[in-house]
Coordinates of C-alpha atoms in Angstrom, one line a residue:
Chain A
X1 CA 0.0 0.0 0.0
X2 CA 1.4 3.2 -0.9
X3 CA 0.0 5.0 1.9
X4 CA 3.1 2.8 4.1
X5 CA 5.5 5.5 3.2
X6 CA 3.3 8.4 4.5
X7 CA 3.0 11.8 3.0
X8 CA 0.1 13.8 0.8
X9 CA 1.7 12.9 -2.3
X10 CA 1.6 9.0 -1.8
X11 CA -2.1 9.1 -0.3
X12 CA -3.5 10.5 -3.2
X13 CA -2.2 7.9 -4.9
X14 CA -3.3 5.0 -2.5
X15 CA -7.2 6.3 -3.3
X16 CA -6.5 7.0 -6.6
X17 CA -4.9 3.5 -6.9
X18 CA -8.1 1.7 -4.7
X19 CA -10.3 3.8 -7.6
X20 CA -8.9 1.9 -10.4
X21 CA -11.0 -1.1 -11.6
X22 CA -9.6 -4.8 -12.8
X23 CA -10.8 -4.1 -16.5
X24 CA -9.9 -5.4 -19.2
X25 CA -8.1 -2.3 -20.9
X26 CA -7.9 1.3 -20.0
X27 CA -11.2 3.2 -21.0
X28 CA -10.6 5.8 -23.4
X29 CA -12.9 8.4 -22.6
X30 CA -16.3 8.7 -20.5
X31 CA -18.3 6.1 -22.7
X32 CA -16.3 3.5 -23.8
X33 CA -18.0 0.2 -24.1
X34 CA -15.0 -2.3 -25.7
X35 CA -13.9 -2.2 -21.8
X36 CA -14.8 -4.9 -18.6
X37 CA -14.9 -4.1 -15.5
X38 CA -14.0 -7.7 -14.4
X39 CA -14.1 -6.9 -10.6
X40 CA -17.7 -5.3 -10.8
X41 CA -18.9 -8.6 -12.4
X42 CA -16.9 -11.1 -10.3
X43 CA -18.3 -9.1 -6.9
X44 CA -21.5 -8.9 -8.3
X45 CA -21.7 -12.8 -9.8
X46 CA -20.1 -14.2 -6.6
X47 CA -23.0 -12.0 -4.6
X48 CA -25.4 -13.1 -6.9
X49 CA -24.1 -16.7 -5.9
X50 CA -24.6 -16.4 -1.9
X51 CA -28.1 -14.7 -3.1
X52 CA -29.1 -18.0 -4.8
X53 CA -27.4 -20.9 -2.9
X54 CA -28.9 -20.4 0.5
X55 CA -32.0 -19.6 -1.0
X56 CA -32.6 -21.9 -3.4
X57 CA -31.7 -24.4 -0.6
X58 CA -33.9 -23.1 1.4
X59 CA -36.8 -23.3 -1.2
X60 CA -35.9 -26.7 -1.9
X61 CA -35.8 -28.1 1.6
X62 CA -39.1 -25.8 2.2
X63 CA -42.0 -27.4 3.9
X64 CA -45.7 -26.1 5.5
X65 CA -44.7 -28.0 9.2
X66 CA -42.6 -26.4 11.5
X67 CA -39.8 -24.5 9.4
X68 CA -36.2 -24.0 10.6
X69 CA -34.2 -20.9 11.5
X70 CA -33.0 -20.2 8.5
X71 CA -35.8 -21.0 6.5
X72 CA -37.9 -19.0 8.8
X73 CA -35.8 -15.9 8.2
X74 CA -35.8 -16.1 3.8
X75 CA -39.7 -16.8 4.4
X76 CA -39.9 -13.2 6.7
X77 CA -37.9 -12.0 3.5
X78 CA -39.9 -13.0 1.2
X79 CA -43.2 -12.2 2.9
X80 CA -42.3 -8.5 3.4
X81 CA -40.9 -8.4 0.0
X82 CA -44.5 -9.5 -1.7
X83 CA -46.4 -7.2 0.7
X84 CA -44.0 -4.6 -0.7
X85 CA -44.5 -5.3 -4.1
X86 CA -48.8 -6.5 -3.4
X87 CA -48.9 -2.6 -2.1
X88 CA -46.8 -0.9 -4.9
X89 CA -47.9 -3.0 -8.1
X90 CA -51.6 -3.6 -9.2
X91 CA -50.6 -6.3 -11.8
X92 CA -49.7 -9.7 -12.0
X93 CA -46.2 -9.9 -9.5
X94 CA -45.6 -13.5 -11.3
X95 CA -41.6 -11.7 -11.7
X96 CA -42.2 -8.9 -10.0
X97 CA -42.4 -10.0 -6.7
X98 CA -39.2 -12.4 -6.7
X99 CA -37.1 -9.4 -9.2
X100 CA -38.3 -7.2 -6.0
X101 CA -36.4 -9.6 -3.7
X102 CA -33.3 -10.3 -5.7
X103 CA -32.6 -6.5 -5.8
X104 CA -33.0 -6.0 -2.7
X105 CA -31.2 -9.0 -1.0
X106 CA -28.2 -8.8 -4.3
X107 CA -27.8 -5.3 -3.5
X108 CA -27.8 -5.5 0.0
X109 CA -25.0 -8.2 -0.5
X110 CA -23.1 -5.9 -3.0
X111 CA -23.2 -3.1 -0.6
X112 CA -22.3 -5.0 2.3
X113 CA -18.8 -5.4 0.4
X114 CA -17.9 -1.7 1.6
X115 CA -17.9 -3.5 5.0
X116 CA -14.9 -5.2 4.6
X117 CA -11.7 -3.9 5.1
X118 CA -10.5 -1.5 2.0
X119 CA -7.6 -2.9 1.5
X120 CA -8.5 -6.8 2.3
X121 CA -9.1 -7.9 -1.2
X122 CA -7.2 -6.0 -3.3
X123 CA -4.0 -7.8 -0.9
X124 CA -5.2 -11.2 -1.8
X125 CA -5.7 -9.5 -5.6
X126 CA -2.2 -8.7 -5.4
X127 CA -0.5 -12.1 -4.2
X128 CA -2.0 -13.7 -7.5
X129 CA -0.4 -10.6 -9.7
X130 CA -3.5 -8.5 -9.8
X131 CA -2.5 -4.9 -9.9
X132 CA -6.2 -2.9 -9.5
X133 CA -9.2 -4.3 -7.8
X134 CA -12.3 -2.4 -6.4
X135 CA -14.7 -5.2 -5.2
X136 CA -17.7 -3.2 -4.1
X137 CA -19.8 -3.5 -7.2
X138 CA -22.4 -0.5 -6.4
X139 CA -19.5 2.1 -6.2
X140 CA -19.3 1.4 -10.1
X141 CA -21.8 3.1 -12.4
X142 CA -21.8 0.2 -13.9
X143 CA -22.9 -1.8 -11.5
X144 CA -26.4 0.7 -10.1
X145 CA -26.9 1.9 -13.9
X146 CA -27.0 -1.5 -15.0
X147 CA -29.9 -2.3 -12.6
X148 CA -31.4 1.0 -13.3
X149 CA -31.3 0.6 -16.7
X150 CA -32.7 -3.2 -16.6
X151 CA -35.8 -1.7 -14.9
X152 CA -36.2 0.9 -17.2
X153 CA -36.5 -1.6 -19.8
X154 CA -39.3 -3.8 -17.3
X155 CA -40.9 -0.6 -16.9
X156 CA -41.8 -0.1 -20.7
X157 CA -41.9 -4.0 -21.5
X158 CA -44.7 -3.8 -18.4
X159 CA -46.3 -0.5 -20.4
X160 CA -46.4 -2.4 -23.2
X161 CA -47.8 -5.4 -21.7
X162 CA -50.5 -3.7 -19.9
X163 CA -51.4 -0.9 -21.9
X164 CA -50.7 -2.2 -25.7
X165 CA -48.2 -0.6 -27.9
X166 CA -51.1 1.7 -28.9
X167 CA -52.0 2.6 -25.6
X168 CA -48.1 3.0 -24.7
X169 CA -47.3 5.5 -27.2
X170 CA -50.7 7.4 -26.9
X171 CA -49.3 7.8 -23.1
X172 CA -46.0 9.4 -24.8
X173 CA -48.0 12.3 -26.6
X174 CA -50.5 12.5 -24.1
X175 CA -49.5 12.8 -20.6
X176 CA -48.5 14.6 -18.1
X177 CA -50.3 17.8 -20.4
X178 CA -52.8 15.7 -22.1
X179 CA -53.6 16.8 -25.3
X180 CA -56.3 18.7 -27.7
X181 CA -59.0 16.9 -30.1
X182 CA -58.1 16.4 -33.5
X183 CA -61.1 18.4 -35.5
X184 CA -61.3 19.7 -38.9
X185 CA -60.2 23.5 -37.9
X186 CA -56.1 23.8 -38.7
X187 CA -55.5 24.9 -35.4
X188 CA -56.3 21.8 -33.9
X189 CA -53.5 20.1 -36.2
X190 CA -50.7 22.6 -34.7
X191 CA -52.0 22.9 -30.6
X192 CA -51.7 18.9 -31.3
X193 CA -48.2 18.9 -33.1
X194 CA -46.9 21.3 -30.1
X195 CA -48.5 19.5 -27.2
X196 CA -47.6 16.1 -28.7
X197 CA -43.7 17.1 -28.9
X198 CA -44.1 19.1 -25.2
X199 CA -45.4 15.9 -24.0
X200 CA -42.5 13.5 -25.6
X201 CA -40.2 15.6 -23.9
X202 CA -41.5 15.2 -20.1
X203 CA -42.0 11.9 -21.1
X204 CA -38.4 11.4 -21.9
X205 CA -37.4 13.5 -19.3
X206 CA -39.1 11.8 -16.5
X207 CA -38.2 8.4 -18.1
X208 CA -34.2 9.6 -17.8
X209 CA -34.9 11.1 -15.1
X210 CA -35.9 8.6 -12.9
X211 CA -33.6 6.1 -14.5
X212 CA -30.5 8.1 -13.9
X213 CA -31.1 9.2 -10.0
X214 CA -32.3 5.4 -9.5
X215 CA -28.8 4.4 -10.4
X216 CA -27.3 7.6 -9.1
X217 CA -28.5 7.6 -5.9
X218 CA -27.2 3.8 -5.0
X219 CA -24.1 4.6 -6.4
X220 CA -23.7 8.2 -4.9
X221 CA -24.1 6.9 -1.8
X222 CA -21.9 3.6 -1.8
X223 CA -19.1 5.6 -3.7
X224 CA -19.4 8.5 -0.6
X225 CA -19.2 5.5 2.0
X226 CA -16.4 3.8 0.1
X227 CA -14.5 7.2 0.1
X228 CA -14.4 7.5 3.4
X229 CA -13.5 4.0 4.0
X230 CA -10.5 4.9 2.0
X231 CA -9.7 8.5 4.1
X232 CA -9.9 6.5 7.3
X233 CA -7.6 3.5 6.2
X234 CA -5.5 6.6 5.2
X235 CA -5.3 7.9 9.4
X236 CA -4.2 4.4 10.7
X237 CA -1.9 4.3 7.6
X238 CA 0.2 7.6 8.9
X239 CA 0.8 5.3 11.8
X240 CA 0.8 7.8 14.4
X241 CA -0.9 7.2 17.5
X242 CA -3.1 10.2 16.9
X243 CA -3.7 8.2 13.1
X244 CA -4.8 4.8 14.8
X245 CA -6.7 6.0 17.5
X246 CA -8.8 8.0 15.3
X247 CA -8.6 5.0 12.6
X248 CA -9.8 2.5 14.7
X249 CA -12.6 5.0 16.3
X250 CA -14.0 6.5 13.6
X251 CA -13.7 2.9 11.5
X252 CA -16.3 1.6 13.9
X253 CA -18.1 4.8 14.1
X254 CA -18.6 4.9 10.5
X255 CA -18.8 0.9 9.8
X256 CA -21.7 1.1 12.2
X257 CA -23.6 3.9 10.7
X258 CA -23.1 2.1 7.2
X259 CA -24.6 -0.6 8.2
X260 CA -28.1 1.3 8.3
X261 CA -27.0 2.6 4.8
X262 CA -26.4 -0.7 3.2
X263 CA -29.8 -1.9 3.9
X264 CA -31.4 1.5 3.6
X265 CA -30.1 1.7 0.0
X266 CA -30.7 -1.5 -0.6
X267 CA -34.6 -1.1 0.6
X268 CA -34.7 2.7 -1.5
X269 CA -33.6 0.5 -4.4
X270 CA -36.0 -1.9 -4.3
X271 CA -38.9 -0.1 -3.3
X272 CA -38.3 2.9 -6.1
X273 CA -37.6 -0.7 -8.4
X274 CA -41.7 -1.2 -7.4
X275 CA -42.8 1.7 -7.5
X276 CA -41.7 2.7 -11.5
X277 CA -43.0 -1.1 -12.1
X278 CA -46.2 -0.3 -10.4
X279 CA -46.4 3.8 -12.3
X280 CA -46.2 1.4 -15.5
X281 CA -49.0 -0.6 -14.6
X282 CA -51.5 2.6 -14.1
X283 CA -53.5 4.2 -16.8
X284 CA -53.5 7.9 -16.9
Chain B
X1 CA -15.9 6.7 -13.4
X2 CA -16.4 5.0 -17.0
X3 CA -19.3 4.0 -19.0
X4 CA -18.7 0.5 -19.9
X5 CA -19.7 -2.6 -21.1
X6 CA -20.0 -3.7 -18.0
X7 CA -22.9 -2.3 -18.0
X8 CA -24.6 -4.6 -20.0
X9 CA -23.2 -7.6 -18.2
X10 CA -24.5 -6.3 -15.1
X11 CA -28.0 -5.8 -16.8
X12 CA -28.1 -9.5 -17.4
X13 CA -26.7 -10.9 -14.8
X14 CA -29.3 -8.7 -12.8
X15 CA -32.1 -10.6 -15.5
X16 CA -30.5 -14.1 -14.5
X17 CA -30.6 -13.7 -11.1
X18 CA -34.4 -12.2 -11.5
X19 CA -35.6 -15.5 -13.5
X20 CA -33.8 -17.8 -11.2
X21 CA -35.7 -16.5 -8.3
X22 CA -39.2 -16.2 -10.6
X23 CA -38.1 -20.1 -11.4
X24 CA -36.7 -21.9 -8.1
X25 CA -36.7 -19.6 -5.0
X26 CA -40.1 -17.7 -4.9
X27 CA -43.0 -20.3 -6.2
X28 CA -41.7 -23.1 -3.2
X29 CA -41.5 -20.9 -0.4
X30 CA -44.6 -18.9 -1.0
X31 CA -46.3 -22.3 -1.5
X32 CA -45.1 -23.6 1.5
X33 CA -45.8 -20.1 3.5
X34 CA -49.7 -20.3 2.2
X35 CA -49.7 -24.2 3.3
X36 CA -48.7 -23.6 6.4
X37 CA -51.0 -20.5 6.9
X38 CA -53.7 -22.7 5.4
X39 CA -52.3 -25.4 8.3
X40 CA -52.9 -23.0 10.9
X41 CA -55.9 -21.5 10.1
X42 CA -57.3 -24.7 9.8
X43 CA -55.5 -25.4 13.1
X44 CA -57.2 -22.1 15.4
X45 CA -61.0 -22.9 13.7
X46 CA -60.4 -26.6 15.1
X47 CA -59.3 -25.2 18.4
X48 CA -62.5 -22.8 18.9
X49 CA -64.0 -25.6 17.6
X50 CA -63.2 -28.2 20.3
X51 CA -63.6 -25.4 23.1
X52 CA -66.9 -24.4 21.9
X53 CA -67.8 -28.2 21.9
X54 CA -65.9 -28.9 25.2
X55 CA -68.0 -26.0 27.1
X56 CA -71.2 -27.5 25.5
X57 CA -69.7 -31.0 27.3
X58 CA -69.5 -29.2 30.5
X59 CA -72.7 -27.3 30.4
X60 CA -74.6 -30.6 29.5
X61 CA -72.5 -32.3 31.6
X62 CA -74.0 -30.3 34.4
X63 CA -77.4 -30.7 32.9
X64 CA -77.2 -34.2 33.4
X65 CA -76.0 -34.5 37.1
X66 CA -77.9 -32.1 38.4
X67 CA -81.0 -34.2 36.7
X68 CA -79.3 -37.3 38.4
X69 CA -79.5 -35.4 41.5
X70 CA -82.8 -34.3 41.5
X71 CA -83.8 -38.5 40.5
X72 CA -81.5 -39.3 43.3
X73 CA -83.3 -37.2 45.8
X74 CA -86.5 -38.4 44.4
X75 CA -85.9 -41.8 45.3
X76 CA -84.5 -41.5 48.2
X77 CA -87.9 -39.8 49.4
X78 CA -90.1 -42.3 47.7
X79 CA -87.3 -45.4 49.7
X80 CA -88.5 -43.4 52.7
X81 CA -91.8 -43.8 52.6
X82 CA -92.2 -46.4 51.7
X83 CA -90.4 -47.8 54.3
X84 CA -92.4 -45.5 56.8
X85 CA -95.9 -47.3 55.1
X86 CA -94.3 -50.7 55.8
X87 CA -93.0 -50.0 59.3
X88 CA -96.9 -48.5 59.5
X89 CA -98.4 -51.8 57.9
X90 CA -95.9 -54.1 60.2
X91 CA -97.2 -52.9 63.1
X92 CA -100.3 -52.8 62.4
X93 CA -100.3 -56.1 61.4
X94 CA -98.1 -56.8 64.7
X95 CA -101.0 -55.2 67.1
X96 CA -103.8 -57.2 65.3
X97 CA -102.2 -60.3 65.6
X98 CA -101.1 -59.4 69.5
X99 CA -105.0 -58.3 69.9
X100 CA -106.0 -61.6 68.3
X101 CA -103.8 -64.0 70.4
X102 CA -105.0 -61.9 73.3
X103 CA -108.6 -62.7 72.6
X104 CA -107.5 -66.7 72.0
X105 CA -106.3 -66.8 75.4
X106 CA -108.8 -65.1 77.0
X107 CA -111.2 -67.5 75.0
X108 CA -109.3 -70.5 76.3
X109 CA -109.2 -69.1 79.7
X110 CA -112.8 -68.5 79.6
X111 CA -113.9 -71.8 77.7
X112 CA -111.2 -73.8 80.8
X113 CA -113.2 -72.1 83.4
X114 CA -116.7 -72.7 82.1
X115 CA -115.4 -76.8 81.7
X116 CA -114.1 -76.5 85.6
X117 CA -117.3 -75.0 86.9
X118 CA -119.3 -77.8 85.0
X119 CA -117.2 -80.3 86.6
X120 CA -117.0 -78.8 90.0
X121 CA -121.4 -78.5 89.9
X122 CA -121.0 -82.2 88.8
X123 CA -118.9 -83.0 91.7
X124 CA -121.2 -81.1 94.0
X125 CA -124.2 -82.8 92.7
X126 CA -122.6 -85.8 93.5
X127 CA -121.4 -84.8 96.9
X128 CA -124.6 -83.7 97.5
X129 CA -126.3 -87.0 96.3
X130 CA -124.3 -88.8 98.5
X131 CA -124.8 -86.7 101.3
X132 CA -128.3 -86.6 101.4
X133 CA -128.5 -90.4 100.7
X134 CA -126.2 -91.0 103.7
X135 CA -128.1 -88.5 105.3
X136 CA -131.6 -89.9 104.4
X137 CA -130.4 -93.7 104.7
X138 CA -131.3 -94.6 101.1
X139 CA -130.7 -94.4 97.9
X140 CA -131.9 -91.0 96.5
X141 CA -132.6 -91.0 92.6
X142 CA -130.7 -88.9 91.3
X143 CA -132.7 -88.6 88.1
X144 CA -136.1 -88.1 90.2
X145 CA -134.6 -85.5 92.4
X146 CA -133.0 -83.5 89.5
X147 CA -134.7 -80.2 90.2
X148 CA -133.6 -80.2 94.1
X149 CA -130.2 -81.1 92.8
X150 CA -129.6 -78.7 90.2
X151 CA -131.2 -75.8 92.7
X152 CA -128.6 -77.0 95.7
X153 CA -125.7 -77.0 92.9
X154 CA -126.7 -73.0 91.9
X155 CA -126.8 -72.4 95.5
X156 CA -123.5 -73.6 96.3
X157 CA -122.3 -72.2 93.4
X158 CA -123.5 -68.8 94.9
X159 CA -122.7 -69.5 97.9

């Protein structure tokens, strides 16, 4: 760790280091999609992983009589999770219901990452040649924008579903401002034309709206926590008294408080996940 | 802070995980949650069930002893008297027959006296007879001096 040899120089580069990601090749610019993040996908897979194992075992070995611990807890899991989805979406929850519960539990299990120690993995990463490695999936853009983006496309696969492609594209030209009659008079043609493109617009902009802050807000928040992570591994790195005194305090402090974050996020995620599933299922 | 094609890996790998849950995790356990909420439902309307039947048991239960009492005391009272009526007809029965030996013996007392007075007049007669004829110096007829005989025997007998 470069942070060893002390000094504001080296620390920089010890976050700026922790910020790089295992890809396949540098990205050249801002968008650049012949690159792979192939710690984002390995954290997220291997979360995915102790998502499904447990739970599919649990499933499995599921019965009506007395159930066990564990599969007590999954079934308070799953129960909240389809009262949360029965309250949010008026439709059929055949995928809804169990997409609600692997976001929330994947993401919870991404995000819990950030719990382990910063510089834990990337050591291991290191003793098999690995230079860069940032293992908490939901501090990528990647990672939240790819879930944000995969709901946008349930949201207009579940507008098509319920409302018709007809019925979907009237929605574009006619809501939120609704729009005029079409008559024989001219002028209806052109308050049509204008409202038609005013509503496209709010359409779009509340469609990219939503779909950026959903995958914005996870990731704002995970990246903020990880940052910190990174500043307080910097105090016990000075190794000064003062530096792992306040290292080990404010560790816990913080690791405690993120706790409620992980979940909280995880629970925002899910529950916003509904409620644009559940806005596609209404009529205006 | 790149846009990649990671990305779109993450998107399916989100889609994966979705179906595999749709497929094998959620249709198991919310069958087995609704079985076992169908168990216990079923479970609660059998309990009200066997205490609504088990206070019916007690309260008919009760029904039926304190009908066994009140039979119980009911013949009890008819044991007594009918006890009393044959106590009653006992000694009844015991005076009459005390009453009738009574009169028996007083009867044989009566009938024993009569047969000693006859015999004691017959043996006065006699005496009587055989005074006078020792008396007189002759025979007396007994037969011919009936009258005088039978008089002197009520005489004595008075006497």
């Amino acid at each position: 760790m470069a942070s060893e040899a002390g000094g504001e120089h080296s620390f920089a580069e010890y976050i700026s280091h922790h910020l790089q990601h295992l890809a396949t090749e540098k990205a050249r610019g801002l968008i650049d999609f012949g690159v792979i993040h192939l710690d984002t996908l390995f954290f997220s897979i291997l979360c995915g992983l102790v998502f499904l194992i447990p739970f599919i075992r649990a499933a499995r070995k599921a019965t009506p009589g007395v159930p066990g611990r564990f599969q007590t807890a999954v079934e308070m899991l799953v129960e909240f999770v389809e009262e949360q989805a029965k309250g949010m979406v008026h439709g059929d929850l055949k995928f809804i219901a169990p997409l609600a519960l692997t976001v929330f539990v994947w993401v919870a299990l991404m995000n819990a990452i950030d719990l382990i120690p910063v510089d834990l993995f990337p050591s291991i990463a290191k003793v098999f040649g690995i230079e860069y490695l940032r293992p908490l999936p939901t501090a990528d853009l990647n990672g939240t924008f790819g879930l944000s983006i995969a709901v946008l496309l349930l949201v207009f696969y579940y507008n098509v579903k319920v409302k018709g492609i007809g019925g979907f594209l009237h929605q574009w030209i006619t809501a939120p401002f609704g729009n005029v009659k079409v008559t024989a008079n001219p002028l209806t043609w052109i308050a049509f034309v204008l409202l038609a493109v005013v509503n496209i617009a709010f359409t779009m902009i509340e469609y990219v709206g939503n779909t950026f802050s959903h995958g914005m807000r996870l990731f704002g928040n995970m990246y903020a926590g990880e940052l910190i992570f990174f500043l307080i591994a910097g105090l016990g790195g000075s190794l000064t008294a003062f530096g792992i005194v306040m290292h080990i305090f404010s560790g816990a402090v913080w690791a405690i408080f993120h706790i409620l974050i992980v979940l909280l996020q995880a629970f925002i995620f899910m529950m916003l996940t509904l409620v644009y599933i559940g806005q596609a299922h209404e009529h205006h | 802070m790149n846009v990649t094609a990671t990305l779109i890996f993450q998107l399916i790998v989100f889609f994966i995980l979705a179906w595999v849950t749709m497929k094998f995790i959620w249709p198991p356990l919310i069958a087995a949650i609704d079985e076992r909420r169908q168990k216990i439902a079923e479970g609660l309307a059998a309990a009200e069930k066997g205490e609504k039947s088990l206070a019916e048991a007690k309260s008919s239960a009760q029904e039926i002893i304190k009908e066994a009492r009140e039979q119980a005391n009911k013949i009890v009272e008819q044991a007594n008297r009918r006890s009393n009526e044959l106590i009653e007809e006992a000694r009844g029965a015991a005076v009459a027959e005390g009453q009738r030996l009574v009169a028996e013996a007083r009867q044989n007392v009566e009938l024993e006296a009569t047969r000693a007075r006859e015999q004691l007049r017959k043996e006065v007669a006699a005496i009587a007879v055989a005074g006078a004829s020792r008396l007189l110096g002759r025979e007396v007829d007994a037969k011919a001096h009936a009258d005088l005989l039978e008089k002197l025997a009520l005489e004595i007998e008075r006497g």
